[in-house]
Short mmCIF file of C-alpha atoms in Angstrom, two decimals:
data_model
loop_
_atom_site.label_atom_id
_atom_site.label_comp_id
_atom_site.label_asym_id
_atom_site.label_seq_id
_atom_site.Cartn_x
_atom_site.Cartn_y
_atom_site.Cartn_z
CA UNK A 1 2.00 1.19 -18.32
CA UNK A 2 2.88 3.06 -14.76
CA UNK A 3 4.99 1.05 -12.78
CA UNK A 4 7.52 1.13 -9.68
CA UNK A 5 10.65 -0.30 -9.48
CA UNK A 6 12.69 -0.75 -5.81
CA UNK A 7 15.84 -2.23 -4.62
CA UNK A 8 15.71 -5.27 -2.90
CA UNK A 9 16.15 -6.22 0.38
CA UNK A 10 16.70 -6.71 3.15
CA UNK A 11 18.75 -3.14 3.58
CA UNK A 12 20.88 -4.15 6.80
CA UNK A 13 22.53 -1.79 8.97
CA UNK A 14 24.31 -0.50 11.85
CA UNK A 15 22.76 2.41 14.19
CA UNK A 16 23.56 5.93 12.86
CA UNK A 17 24.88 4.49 9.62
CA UNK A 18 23.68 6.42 5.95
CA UNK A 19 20.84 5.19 4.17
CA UNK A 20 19.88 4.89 0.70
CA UNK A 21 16.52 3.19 -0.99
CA UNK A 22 16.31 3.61 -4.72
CA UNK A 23 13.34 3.68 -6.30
CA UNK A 24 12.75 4.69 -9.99
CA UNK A 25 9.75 4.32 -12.02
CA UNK A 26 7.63 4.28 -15.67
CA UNK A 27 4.76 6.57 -15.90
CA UNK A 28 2.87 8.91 -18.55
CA UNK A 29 1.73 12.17 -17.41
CA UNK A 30 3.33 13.75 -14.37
CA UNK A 31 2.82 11.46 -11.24
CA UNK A 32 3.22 12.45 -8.00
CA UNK A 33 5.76 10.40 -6.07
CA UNK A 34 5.66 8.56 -2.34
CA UNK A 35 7.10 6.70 -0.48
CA UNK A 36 5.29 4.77 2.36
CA UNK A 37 6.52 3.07 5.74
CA UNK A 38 4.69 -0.65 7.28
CA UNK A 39 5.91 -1.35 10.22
CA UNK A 40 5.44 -5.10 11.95
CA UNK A 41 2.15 -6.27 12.20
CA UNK A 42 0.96 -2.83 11.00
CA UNK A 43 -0.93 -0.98 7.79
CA UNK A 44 1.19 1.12 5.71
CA UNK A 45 1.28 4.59 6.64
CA UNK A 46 2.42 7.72 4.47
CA UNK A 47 5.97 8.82 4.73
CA UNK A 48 6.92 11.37 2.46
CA UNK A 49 5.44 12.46 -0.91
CA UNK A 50 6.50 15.08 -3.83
CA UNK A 51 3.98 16.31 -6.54
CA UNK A 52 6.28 17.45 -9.14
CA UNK A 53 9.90 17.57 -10.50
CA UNK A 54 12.06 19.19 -8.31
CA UNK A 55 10.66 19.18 -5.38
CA UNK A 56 12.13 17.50 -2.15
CA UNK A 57 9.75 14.92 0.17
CA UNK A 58 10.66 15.18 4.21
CA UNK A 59 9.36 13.67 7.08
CA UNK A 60 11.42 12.12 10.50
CA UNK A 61 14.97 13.20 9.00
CA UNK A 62 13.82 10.88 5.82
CA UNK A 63 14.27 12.83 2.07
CA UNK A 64 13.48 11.89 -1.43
CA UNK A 65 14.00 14.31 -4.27
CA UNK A 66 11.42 14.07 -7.49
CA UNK A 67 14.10 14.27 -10.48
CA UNK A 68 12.21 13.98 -13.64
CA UNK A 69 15.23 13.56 -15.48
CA UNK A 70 16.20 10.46 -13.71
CA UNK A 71 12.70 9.21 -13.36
CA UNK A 72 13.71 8.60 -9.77
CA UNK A 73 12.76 9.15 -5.70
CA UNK A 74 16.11 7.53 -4.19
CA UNK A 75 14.96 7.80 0.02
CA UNK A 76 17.83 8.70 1.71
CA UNK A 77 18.20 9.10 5.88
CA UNK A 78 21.94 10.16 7.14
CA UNK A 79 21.87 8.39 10.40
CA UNK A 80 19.30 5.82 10.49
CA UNK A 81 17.62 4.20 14.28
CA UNK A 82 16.71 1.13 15.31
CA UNK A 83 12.95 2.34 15.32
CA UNK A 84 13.04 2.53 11.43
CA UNK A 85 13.09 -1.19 10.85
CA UNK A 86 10.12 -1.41 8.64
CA UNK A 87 9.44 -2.13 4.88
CA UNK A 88 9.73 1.01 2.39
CA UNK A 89 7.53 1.33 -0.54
CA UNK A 90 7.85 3.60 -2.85
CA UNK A 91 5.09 4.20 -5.10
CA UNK A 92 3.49 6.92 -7.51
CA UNK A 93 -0.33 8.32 -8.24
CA UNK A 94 -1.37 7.27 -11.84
CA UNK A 95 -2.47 10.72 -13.25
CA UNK A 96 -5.51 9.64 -15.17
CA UNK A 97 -7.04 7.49 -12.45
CA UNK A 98 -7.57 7.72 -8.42
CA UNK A 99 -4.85 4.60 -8.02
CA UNK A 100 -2.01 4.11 -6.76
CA UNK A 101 0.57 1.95 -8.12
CA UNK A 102 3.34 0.11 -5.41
CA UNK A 103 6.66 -0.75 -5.67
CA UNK A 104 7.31 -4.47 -4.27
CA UNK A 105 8.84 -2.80 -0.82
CA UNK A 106 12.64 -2.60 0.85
CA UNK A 107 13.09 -4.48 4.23
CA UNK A 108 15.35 -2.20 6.24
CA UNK A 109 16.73 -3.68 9.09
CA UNK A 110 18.99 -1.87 11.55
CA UNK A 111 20.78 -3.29 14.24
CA UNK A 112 22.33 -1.35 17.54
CA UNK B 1 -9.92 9.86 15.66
CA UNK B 2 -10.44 6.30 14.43
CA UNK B 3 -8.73 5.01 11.36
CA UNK B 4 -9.81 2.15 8.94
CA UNK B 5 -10.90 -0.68 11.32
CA UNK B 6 -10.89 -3.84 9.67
CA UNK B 7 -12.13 -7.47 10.77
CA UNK B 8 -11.05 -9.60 11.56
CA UNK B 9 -7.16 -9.37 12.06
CA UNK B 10 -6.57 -13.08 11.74
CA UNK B 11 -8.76 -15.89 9.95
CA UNK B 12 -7.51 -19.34 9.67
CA UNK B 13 -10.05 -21.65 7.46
CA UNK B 14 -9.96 -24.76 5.32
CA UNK B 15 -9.97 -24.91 1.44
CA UNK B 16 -13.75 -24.60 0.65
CA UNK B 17 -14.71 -22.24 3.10
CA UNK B 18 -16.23 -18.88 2.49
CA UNK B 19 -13.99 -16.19 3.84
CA UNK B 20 -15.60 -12.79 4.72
CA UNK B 21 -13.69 -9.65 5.83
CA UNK B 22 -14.90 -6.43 6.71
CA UNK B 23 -13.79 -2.42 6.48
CA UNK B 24 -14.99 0.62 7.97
CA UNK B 25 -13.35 3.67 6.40
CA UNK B 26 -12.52 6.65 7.80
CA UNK B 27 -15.40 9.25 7.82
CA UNK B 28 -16.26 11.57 5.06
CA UNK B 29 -13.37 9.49 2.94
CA UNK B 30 -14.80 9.11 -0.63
CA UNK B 31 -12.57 6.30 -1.39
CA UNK B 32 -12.08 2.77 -0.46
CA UNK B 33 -9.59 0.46 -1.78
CA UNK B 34 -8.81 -3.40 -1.27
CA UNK B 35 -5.50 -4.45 -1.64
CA UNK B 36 -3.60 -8.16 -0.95
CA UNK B 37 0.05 -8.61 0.17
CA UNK B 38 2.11 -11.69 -0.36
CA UNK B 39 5.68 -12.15 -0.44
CA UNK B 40 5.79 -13.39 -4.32
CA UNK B 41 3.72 -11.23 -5.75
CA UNK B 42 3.96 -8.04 -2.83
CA UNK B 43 0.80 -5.20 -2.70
CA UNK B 44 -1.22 -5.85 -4.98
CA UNK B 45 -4.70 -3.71 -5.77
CA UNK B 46 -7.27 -5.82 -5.78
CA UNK B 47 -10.70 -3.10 -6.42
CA UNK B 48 -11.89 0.11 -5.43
CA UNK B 49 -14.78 2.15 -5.18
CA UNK B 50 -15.80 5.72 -5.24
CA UNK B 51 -19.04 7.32 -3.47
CA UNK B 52 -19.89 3.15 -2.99
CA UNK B 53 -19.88 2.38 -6.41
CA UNK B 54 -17.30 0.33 -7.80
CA UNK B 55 -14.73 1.90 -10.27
CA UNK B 56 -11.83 -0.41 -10.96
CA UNK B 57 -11.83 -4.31 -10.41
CA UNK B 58 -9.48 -5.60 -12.65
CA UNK B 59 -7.69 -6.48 -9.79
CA UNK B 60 -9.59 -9.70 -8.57
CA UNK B 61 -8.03 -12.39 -9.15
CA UNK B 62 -11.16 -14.60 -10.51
CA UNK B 63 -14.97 -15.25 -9.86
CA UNK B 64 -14.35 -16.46 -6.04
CA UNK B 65 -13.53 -13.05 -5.22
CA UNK B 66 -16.36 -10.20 -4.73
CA UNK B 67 -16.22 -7.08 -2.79
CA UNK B 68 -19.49 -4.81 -1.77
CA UNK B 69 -19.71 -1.17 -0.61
CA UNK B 70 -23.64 -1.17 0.46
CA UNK B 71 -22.66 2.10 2.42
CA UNK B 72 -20.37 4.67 2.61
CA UNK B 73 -19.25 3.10 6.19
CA UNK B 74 -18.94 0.03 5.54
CA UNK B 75 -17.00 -2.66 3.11
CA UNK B 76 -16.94 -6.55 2.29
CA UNK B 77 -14.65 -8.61 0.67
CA UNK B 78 -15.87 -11.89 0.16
CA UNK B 79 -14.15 -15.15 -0.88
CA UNK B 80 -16.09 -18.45 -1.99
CA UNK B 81 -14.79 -20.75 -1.66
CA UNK B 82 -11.47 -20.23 -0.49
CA UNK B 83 -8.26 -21.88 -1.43
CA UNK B 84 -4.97 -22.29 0.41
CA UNK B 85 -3.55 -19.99 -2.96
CA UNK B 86 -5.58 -16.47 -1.38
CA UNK B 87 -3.60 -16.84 1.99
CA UNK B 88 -2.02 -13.46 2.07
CA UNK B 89 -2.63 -10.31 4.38
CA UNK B 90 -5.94 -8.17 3.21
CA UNK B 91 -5.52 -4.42 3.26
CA UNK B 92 -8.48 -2.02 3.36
CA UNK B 93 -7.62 1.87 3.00
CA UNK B 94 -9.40 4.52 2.48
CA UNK B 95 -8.97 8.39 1.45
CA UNK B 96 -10.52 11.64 0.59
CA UNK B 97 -8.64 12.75 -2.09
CA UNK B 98 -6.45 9.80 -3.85
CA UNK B 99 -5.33 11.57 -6.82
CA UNK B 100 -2.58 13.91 -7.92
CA UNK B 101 -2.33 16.54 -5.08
CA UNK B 102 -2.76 14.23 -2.23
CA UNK B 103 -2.64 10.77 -2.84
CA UNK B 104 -2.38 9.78 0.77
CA UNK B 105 -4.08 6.40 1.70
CA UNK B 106 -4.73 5.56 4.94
CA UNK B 107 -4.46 1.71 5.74
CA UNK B 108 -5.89 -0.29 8.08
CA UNK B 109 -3.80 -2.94 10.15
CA UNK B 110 -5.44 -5.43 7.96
CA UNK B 111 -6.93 -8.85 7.99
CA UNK B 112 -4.14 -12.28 7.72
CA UNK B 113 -5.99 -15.09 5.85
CA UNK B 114 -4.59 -18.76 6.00
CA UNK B 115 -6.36 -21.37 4.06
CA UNK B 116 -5.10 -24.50 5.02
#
């Protein structure tokens, strides 16, 4: 069946430092690819997304490439903030249904 | 614009009890899913519904679980009766257009159950 697969956390680091969340996944068909953002004490809310191979995902200086060939969405961020301490799902849209199907989530925590 | 408003944000209760939250989706969203998030077992999909009718519920756990959609405004998920095991946080999100092009859910700041 579909399914997501994420690093685990926590991610910890410094202010301004390079960051990298892997994600890969299992699916038939041609998903499209998310990742989404919860911050403390909040819903999740959508980050980036990417509907087919190829195509780069950007939103707040965060990026995630769809490579089919990898079956992967790695989010990357080169110089992370404080204010993006949250947990990081990744997840992708089943084709044949309306669902979508979560990774387990990436702590990132990023001190100054 | 409001988002998904759910209630209540926090619910404490003792084993037996019947345990009812509530969702109001955003307007003119087709789509409502419930979802649960733990720390062992993460987000989880528990059901959702399309146009009120339920589509997918192979997510609830067992019989003490039962959501509703009587309207397209408003949702229940019901637990009876309650055990310490279904303390988690409860997720209600809702969309227009879940599927391949789109797939954007928006999530309300959902509902923290302890059974104790």
């Amino acid at each position: 069946g579909n399914s997501v697969t994420q690093m685990e956390g926590p991610v910890t680091l410094s202010e301004e430092a390079f960051l990298t969340i892997n994600c890969t996944y299992t699916a038939t068909g041609y998903p499209s690819l998310f990742w989404y953002v919860q911050y403390p004490g909040e819903g999740l809310q959508l980050l980036l997304k990417a509907t087919k191979a190829d195509d780069k995902g950007s939103n707040k200086g965060f990026e995630a490439t769809y490579r089919k060939e990898t079956t992967s969405f790695h989010l990357e961020k080169g110089s992370v903030q404080v204010s993006d301490s949250a947990v990081y799902f990744c997840a992708l849209s089943d084709p044949y249904t309306d669902k979508l199907i979560f990774g387990t989530g990436t702590r990132l925590q990023v001190f100054p | 614009d409001a988002g998904v408003i759910q209630s209540p944000r926090h619910e404490v209760t003792e084993m037996g009890q019947e345990v009812t939250l509530r969702c109001k989706p955003i307007s003119g969203h087709d789509y409502l899913f419930w979802y649960r998030q733990t720390m062992m077992r993460g987000l989880e999909l528990l059901i959702y519904f399309n146009n009120n009718v339920p589509i997918d519920d192979s997510g609830m756990p067992e019989d003490r679980f039962s959501a509703k959609m009587p309207n397209a405004s408003f949702s229940t998920l019901k637990i009876q009766p309650s055990e310490p095991r279904d303390s988690a946080v409860y997720f209600c999100a809702s969309s227009s257009q879940p599927g391949q092009d789109t797939g954007e859910l928006f999530f309300g700041e959902g509902s923290r159950l302890t059974v104790l």
